[in-house]
Coordinates of C-alpha atoms and ligand atoms in Angstrom, one line a residue:
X1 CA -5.5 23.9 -0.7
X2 CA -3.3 24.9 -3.5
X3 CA -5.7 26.3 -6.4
X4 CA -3.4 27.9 -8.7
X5 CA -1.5 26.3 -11.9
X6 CA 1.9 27.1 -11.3
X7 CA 2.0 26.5 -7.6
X8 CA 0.4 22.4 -8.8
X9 CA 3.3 22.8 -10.9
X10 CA 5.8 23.6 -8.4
X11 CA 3.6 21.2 -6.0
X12 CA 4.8 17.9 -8.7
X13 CA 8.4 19.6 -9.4
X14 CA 9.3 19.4 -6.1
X15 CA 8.5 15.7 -6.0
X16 CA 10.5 14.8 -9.2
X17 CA 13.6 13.2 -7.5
X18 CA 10.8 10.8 -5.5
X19 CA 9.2 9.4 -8.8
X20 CA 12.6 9.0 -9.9
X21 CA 13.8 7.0 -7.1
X22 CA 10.7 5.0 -6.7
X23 CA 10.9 4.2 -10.6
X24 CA 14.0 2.7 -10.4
X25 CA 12.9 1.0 -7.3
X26 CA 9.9 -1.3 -9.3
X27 CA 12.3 -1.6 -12.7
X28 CA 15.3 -3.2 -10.5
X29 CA 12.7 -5.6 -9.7
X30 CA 12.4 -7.9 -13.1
X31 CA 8.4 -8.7 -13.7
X32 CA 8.1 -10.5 -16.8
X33 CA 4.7 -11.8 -17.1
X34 CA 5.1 -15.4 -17.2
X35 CA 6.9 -15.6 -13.5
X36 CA 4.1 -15.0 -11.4
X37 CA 7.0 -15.0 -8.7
X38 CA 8.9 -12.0 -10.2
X39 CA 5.5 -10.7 -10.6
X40 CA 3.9 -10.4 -7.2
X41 CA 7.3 -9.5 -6.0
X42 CA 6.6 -6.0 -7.6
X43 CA 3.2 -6.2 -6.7
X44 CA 4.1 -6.5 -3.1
X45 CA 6.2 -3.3 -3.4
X46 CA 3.8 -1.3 -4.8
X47 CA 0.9 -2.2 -2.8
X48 CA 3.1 -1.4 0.1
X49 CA 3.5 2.3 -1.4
X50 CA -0.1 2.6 -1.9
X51 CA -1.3 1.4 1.7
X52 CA 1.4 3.9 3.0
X53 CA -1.1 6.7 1.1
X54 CA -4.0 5.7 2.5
X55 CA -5.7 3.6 -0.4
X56 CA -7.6 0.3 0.6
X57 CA -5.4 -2.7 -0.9
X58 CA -7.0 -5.9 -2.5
X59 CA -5.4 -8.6 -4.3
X60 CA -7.3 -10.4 -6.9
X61 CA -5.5 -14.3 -6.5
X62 CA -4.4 -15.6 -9.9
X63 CA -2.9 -19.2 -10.1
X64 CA -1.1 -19.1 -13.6
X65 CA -0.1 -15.2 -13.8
X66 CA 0.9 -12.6 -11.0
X67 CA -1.8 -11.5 -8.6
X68 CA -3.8 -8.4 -10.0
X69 CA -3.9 -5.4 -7.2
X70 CA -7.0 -3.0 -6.8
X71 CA -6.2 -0.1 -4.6
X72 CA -9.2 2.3 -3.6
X73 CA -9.1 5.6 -2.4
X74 CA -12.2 6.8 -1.1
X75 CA -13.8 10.8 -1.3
X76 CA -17.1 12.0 0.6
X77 CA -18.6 13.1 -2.7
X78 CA -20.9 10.3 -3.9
X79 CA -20.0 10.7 -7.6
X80 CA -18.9 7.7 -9.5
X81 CA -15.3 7.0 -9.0
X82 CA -12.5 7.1 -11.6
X83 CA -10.2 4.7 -12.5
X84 CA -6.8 4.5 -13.4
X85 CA -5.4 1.7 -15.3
X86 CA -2.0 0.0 -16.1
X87 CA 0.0 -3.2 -16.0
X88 CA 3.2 -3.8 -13.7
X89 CA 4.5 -6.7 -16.2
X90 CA 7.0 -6.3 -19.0
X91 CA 8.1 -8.4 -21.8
X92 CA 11.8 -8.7 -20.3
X93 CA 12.5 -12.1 -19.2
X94 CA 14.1 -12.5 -16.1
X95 CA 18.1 -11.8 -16.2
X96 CA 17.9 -8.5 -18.7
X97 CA 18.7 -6.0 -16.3
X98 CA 22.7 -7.4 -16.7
X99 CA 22.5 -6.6 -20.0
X100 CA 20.2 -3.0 -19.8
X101 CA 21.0 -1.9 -16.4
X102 CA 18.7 1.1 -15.2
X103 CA 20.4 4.0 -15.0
X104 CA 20.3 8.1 -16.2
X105 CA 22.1 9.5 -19.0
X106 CA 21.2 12.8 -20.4
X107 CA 18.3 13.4 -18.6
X108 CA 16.5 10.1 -19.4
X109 CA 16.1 6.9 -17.5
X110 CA 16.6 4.3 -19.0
X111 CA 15.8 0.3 -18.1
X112 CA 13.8 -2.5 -19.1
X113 CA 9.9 -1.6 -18.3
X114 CA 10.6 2.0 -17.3
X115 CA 8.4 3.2 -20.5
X116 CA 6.0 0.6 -20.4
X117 CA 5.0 1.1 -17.4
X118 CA 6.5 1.3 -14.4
X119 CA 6.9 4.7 -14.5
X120 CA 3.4 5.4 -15.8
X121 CA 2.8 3.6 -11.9
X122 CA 4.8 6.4 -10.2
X123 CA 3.5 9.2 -12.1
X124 CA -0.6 7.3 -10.4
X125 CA 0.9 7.8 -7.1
X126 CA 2.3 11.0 -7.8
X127 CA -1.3 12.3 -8.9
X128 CA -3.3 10.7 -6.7
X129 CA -0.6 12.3 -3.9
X130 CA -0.9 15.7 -5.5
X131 CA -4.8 16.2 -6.1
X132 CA -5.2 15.5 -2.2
X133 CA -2.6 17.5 -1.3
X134 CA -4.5 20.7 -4.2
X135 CA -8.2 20.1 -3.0
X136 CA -7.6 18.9 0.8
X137 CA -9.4 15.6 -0.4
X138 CA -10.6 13.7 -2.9
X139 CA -13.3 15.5 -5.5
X140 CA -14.1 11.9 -6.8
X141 CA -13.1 8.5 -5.5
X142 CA -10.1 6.9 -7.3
X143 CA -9.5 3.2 -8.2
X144 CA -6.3 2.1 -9.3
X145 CA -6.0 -1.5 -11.4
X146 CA -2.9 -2.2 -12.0
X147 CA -2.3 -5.9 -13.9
X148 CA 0.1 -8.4 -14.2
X149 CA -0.9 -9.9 -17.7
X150 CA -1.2 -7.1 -20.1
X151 CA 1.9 -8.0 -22.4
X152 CA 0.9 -11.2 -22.7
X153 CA -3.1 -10.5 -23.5
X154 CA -4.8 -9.5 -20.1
X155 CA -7.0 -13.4 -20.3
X156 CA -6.9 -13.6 -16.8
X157 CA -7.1 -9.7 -15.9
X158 CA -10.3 -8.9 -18.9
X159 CA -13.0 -9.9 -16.5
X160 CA -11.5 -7.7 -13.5
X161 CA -10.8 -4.5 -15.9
X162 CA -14.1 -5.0 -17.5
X163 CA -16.1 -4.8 -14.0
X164 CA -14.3 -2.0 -12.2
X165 CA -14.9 0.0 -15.5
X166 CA -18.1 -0.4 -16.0
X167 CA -18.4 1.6 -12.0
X168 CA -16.3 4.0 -13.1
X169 CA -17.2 7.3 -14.6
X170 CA -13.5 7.5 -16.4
X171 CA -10.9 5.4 -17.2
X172 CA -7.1 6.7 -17.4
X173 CA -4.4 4.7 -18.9
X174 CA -1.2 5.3 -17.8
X175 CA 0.6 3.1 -20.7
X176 CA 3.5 5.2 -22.6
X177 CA 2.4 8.2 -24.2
X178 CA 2.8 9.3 -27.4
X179 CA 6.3 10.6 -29.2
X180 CA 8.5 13.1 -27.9
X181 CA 5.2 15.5 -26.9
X182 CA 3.9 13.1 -25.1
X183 CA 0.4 12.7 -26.8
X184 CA -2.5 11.2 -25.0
X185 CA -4.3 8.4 -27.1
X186 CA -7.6 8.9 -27.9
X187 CA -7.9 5.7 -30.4
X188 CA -6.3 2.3 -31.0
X189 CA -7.0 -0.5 -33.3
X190 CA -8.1 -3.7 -32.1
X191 CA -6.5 -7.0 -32.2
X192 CA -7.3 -10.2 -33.5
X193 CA -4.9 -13.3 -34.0
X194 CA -5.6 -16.5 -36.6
X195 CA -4.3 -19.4 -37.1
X196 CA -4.5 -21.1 -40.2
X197 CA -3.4 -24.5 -40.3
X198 CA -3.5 -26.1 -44.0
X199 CA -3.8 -30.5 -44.1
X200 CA -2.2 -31.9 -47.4
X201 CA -0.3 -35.3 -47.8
X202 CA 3.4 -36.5 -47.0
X203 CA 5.1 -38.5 -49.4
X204 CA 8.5 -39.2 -50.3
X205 CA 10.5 -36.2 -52.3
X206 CA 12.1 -38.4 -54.8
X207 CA 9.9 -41.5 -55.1
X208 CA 6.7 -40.6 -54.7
X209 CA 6.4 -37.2 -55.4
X210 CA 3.5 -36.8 -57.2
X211 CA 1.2 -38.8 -54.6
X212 CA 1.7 -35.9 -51.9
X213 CA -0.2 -33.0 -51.7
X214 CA 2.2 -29.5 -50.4
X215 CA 0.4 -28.1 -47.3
X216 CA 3.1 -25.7 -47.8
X217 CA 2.5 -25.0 -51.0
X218 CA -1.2 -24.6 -50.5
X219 CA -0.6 -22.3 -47.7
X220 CA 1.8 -20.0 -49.5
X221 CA -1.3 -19.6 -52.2
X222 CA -3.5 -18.6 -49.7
X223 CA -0.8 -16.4 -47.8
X224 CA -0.7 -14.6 -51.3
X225 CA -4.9 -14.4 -50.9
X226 CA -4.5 -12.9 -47.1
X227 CA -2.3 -10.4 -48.2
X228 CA -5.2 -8.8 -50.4
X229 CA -7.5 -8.5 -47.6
X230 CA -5.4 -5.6 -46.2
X231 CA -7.4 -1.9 -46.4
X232 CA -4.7 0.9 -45.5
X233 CA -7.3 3.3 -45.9
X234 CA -10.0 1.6 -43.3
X235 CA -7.2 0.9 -41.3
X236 CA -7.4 -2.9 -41.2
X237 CA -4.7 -4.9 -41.9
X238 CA -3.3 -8.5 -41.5
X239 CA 0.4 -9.2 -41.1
X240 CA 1.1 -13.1 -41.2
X241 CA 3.6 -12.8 -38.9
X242 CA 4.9 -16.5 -38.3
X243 CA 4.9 -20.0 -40.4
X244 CA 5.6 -23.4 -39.9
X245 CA 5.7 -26.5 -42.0
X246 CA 6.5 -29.3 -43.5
X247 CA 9.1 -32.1 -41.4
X248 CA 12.0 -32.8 -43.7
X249 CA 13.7 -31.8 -46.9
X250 CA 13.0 -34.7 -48.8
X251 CA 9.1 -35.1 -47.7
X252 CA 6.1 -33.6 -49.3
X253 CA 4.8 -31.5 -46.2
X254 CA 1.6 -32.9 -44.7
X255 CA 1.1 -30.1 -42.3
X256 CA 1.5 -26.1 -42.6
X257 CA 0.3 -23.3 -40.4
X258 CA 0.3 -19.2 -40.5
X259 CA -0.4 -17.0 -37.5
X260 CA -2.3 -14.2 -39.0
X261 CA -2.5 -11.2 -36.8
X262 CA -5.0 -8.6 -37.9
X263 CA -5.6 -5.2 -36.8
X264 CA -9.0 -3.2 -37.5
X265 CA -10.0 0.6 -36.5
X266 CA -13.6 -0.3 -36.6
X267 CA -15.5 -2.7 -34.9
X268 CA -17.4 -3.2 -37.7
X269 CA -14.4 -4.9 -39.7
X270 CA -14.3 -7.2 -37.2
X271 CA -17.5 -9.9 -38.3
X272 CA -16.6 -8.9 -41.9
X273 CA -12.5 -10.0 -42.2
X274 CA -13.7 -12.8 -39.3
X275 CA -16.0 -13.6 -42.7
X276 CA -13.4 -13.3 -45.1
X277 CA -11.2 -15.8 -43.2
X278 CA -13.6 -18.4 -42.7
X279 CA -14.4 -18.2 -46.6
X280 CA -11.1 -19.1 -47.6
X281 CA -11.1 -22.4 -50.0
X282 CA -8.3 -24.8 -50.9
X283 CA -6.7 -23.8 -54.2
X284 CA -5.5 -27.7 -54.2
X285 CA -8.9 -29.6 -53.4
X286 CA -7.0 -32.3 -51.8
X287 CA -6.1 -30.1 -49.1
X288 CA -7.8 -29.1 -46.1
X289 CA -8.1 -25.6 -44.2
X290 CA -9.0 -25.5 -40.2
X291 CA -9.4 -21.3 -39.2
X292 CA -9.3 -21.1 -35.4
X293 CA -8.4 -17.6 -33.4
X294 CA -10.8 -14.7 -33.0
X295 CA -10.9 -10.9 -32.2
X296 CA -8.9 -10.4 -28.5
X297 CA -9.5 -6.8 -27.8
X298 CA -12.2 -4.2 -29.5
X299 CA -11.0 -1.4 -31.3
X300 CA -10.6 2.0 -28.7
X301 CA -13.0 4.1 -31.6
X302 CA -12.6 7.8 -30.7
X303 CA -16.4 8.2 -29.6
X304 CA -17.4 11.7 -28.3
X305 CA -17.2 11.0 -25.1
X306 CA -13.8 10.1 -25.8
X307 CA -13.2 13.7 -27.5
X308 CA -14.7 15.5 -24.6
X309 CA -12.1 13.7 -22.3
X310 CA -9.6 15.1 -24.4
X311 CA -10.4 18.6 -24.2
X312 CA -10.4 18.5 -20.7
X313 CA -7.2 16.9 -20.7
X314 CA -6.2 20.0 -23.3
X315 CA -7.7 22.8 -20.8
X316 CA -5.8 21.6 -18.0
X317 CA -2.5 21.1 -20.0
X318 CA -2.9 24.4 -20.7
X319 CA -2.8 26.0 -17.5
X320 CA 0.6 24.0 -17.2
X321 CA 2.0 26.4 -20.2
X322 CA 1.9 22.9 -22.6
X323 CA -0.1 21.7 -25.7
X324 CA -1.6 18.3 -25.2
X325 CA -1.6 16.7 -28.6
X326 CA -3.5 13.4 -29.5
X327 CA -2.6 10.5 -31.3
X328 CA -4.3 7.3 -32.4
X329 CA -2.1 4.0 -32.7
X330 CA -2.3 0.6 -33.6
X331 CA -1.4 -0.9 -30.4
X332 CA -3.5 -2.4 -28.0
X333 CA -4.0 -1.6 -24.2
X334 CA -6.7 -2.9 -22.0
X335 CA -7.9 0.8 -22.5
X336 CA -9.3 -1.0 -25.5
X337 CA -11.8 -3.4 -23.4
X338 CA -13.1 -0.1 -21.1
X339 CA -13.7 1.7 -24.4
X340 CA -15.1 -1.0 -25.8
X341 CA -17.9 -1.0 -22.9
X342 CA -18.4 2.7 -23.9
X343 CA -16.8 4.1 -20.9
X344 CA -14.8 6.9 -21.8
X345 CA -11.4 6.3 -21.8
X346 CA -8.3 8.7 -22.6
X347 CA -5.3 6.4 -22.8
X348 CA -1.0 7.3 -23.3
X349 CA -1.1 9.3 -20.0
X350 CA 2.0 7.5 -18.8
X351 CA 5.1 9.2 -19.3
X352 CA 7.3 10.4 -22.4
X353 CA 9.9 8.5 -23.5
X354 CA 11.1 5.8 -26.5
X355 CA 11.8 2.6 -27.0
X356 CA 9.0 0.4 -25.1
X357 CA 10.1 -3.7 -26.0
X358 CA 13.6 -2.5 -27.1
X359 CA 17.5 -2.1 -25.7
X360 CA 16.9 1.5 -25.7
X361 CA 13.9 2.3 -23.6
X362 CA 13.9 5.2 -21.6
X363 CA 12.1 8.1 -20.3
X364 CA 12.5 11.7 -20.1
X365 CA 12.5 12.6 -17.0
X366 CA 12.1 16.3 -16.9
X367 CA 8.1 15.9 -18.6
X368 CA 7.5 14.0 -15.2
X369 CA 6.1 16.5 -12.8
X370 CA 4.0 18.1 -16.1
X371 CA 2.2 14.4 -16.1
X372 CA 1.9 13.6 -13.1
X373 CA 0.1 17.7 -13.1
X374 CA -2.1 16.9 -15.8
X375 CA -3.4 13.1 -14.5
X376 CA -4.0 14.7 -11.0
X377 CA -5.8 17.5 -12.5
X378 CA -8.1 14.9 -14.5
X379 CA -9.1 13.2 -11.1
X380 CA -9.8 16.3 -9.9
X381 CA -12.4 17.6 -12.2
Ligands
ZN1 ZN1 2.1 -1.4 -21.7

């Protein structure tokens, strides 16, 4: 038994050097999420960790995408297990690592995934290590989900996530946290993508012009239209973010498309901009609009159940000498589907660092052993 702050502290210092290693174990691995092989190479790596702990290992089988892997650690309390959630894919494709080697500079680590998440995976087995090693066992059973699709969407992961949570009494994220602090993330918009593909008539540039009717020029009309449907101050907004169109110079475009991504706060926006979008109506009447797309993850709203998570998460913090700050984001995680269920969820309890998706990602390193203090301390409460 270790019950005293500092000595937990001194408990996860001690084991820095191990997270570090076993970081840069799972980044040299490449596991972007369309190569299921890359994928459940990692998999197979950290399952193998996790079995060595103790926890009970089960792959759920995908076809298209890397196996998912459920690890359970059981406790003789009969209290509703938590569970803590993440993703071992990344958004590098295969080959990156010759260009962004992993390495440490200044205190940081630095390679492609280490932010988002791999090391968020290390600092799980750090706390799950740490709270049996502080209470002798486990004050409430622990289920780790860690998917291989969450970059690209979570489709084939939703349904897994979705069950395990609604067991669960808590969900922990362990995706990046928030800015040089380190923030948890107690909300995050939800995500919706469009497509809006506009039907005019091709006709030659030069000889003809005036039989065609611009798809492109219809769609850059109602571009101009989607553009007012942004709210800063509800927090929705819609960014077309690609375009296509049109076949050659000299033709009148038949076909045009825009993917819309949209962002809300509330779930309430959601049924009213899906509304908006389907009322859209040809400025040219000889043109034709098709909406297709939808609403792909619910809005994490911070509920009170989510607020009462947090304070916790501020108590313990405390008793590690450090102020736990919050943050709410516009990103998604598939901390947006347990919230959405109205499990309470505390999410950005990965580590600190910069740079997720970029050149520059990295971590710093020191903040380790304080998260891995405060996520262990969670599970044990
Ligand atoms: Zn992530």
């Amino acid at each position: 038994m270790i019950d005293n702050a500092k000595d937990r502290l001194r408990y996860c210092e001690e084991r820095k050097d191990q997270m570090v290693q076993f970081i840069r174990d799972m980044v040299e691995i490449e596991s972007p999420s369309d190569n299921k092989q890359a994928v459940d190479h990692v998999s197979a790596l950290i399952a193998s960790r996790f079995e060595g702990m103790g926890g009970r290992i089960r792959f759920h089988r995908t076809a298209n995408f890397g196996d998912h892997l459920q690890v359970d650690f059981e406790s003789s309390r009969r209290e509703k297990p938590v569970l803590l959630l993440g993703h071992y894919d990344t958004v590098y494709p295969l080959g990156t690592l010759k260009q962004m080697p992993c390495h440490t500079k200044n205190g940081r680590l630095y390679g492609p995934g280490v932010y988002d998440m791999k090391a968020g995976i290390a600092l799980m087995m750090a706390a799950i290590d740490a709270v049996r090693a502080w209470h002798g066992e486990f004050p409430r059973a622990v289920t780790v989900l860690l998917v291989s699709d969450e970059e690209v969407g979570s489709k084939s992961s939703r349904v897994i996530t979705e069950i395990l949570a609604k067991k669960s009494a808590d969900v922990f994220v362990c995706e990046p946290s928030y800015g040089p602090k380190g923030a948890v993330k107690t909300a995050r918009k939800g995500i919706g993508e469009y497509q809006l593909k506009v039907t005019g008539k091709a006709s030659h540039a030069g000889l003809d012009f005036e039989k065609g009717e611009s798809a492109i020029v219809e769609l850059a009309a109602q571009i101009a239209k989607i553009s007012k449907l942004v709210d800063l101050k509800r927090g929705l907004t819609l960014n077309v973010g690609m375009i296509q169109g049109g076949t050659r110079v000299n033709v009148v475009p038949a076909e045009a498309t825009a993917n819309i991504d949209v962002r809300i706060a509330r779930l309430k926006d959601a049924k009213d901009i899906e509304k908006k979008l389907r009322a859209l109506k040809p400025v040219n009447r000889k043109c034709k609009l098709q909406l297709s797309g939808g609403l792909n993850r619910p809005p994490m709203e911070r509920t009170k159940a989510i607020a009462d998570l947090y304070k916790k998460a501020v108590g313990i913090a405390k008793d590690f000498g450090w102020k736990l700050d919050e943050a709410s984001v516009g990103g998604g995680s598939d901390g947006n589907f347990t919230a959405g269920l109205g499990i309470p969820t505390l999410d950005g309890l990965g580590a600190v660092g910069e740079g997720a998706h970029s050149t520059h990602e990295s971590i710093d390193i020191s903040t380790l052993p304080r998260k891995a203090a405060l996520l262990a301390g969670l599970l044990g409460v």
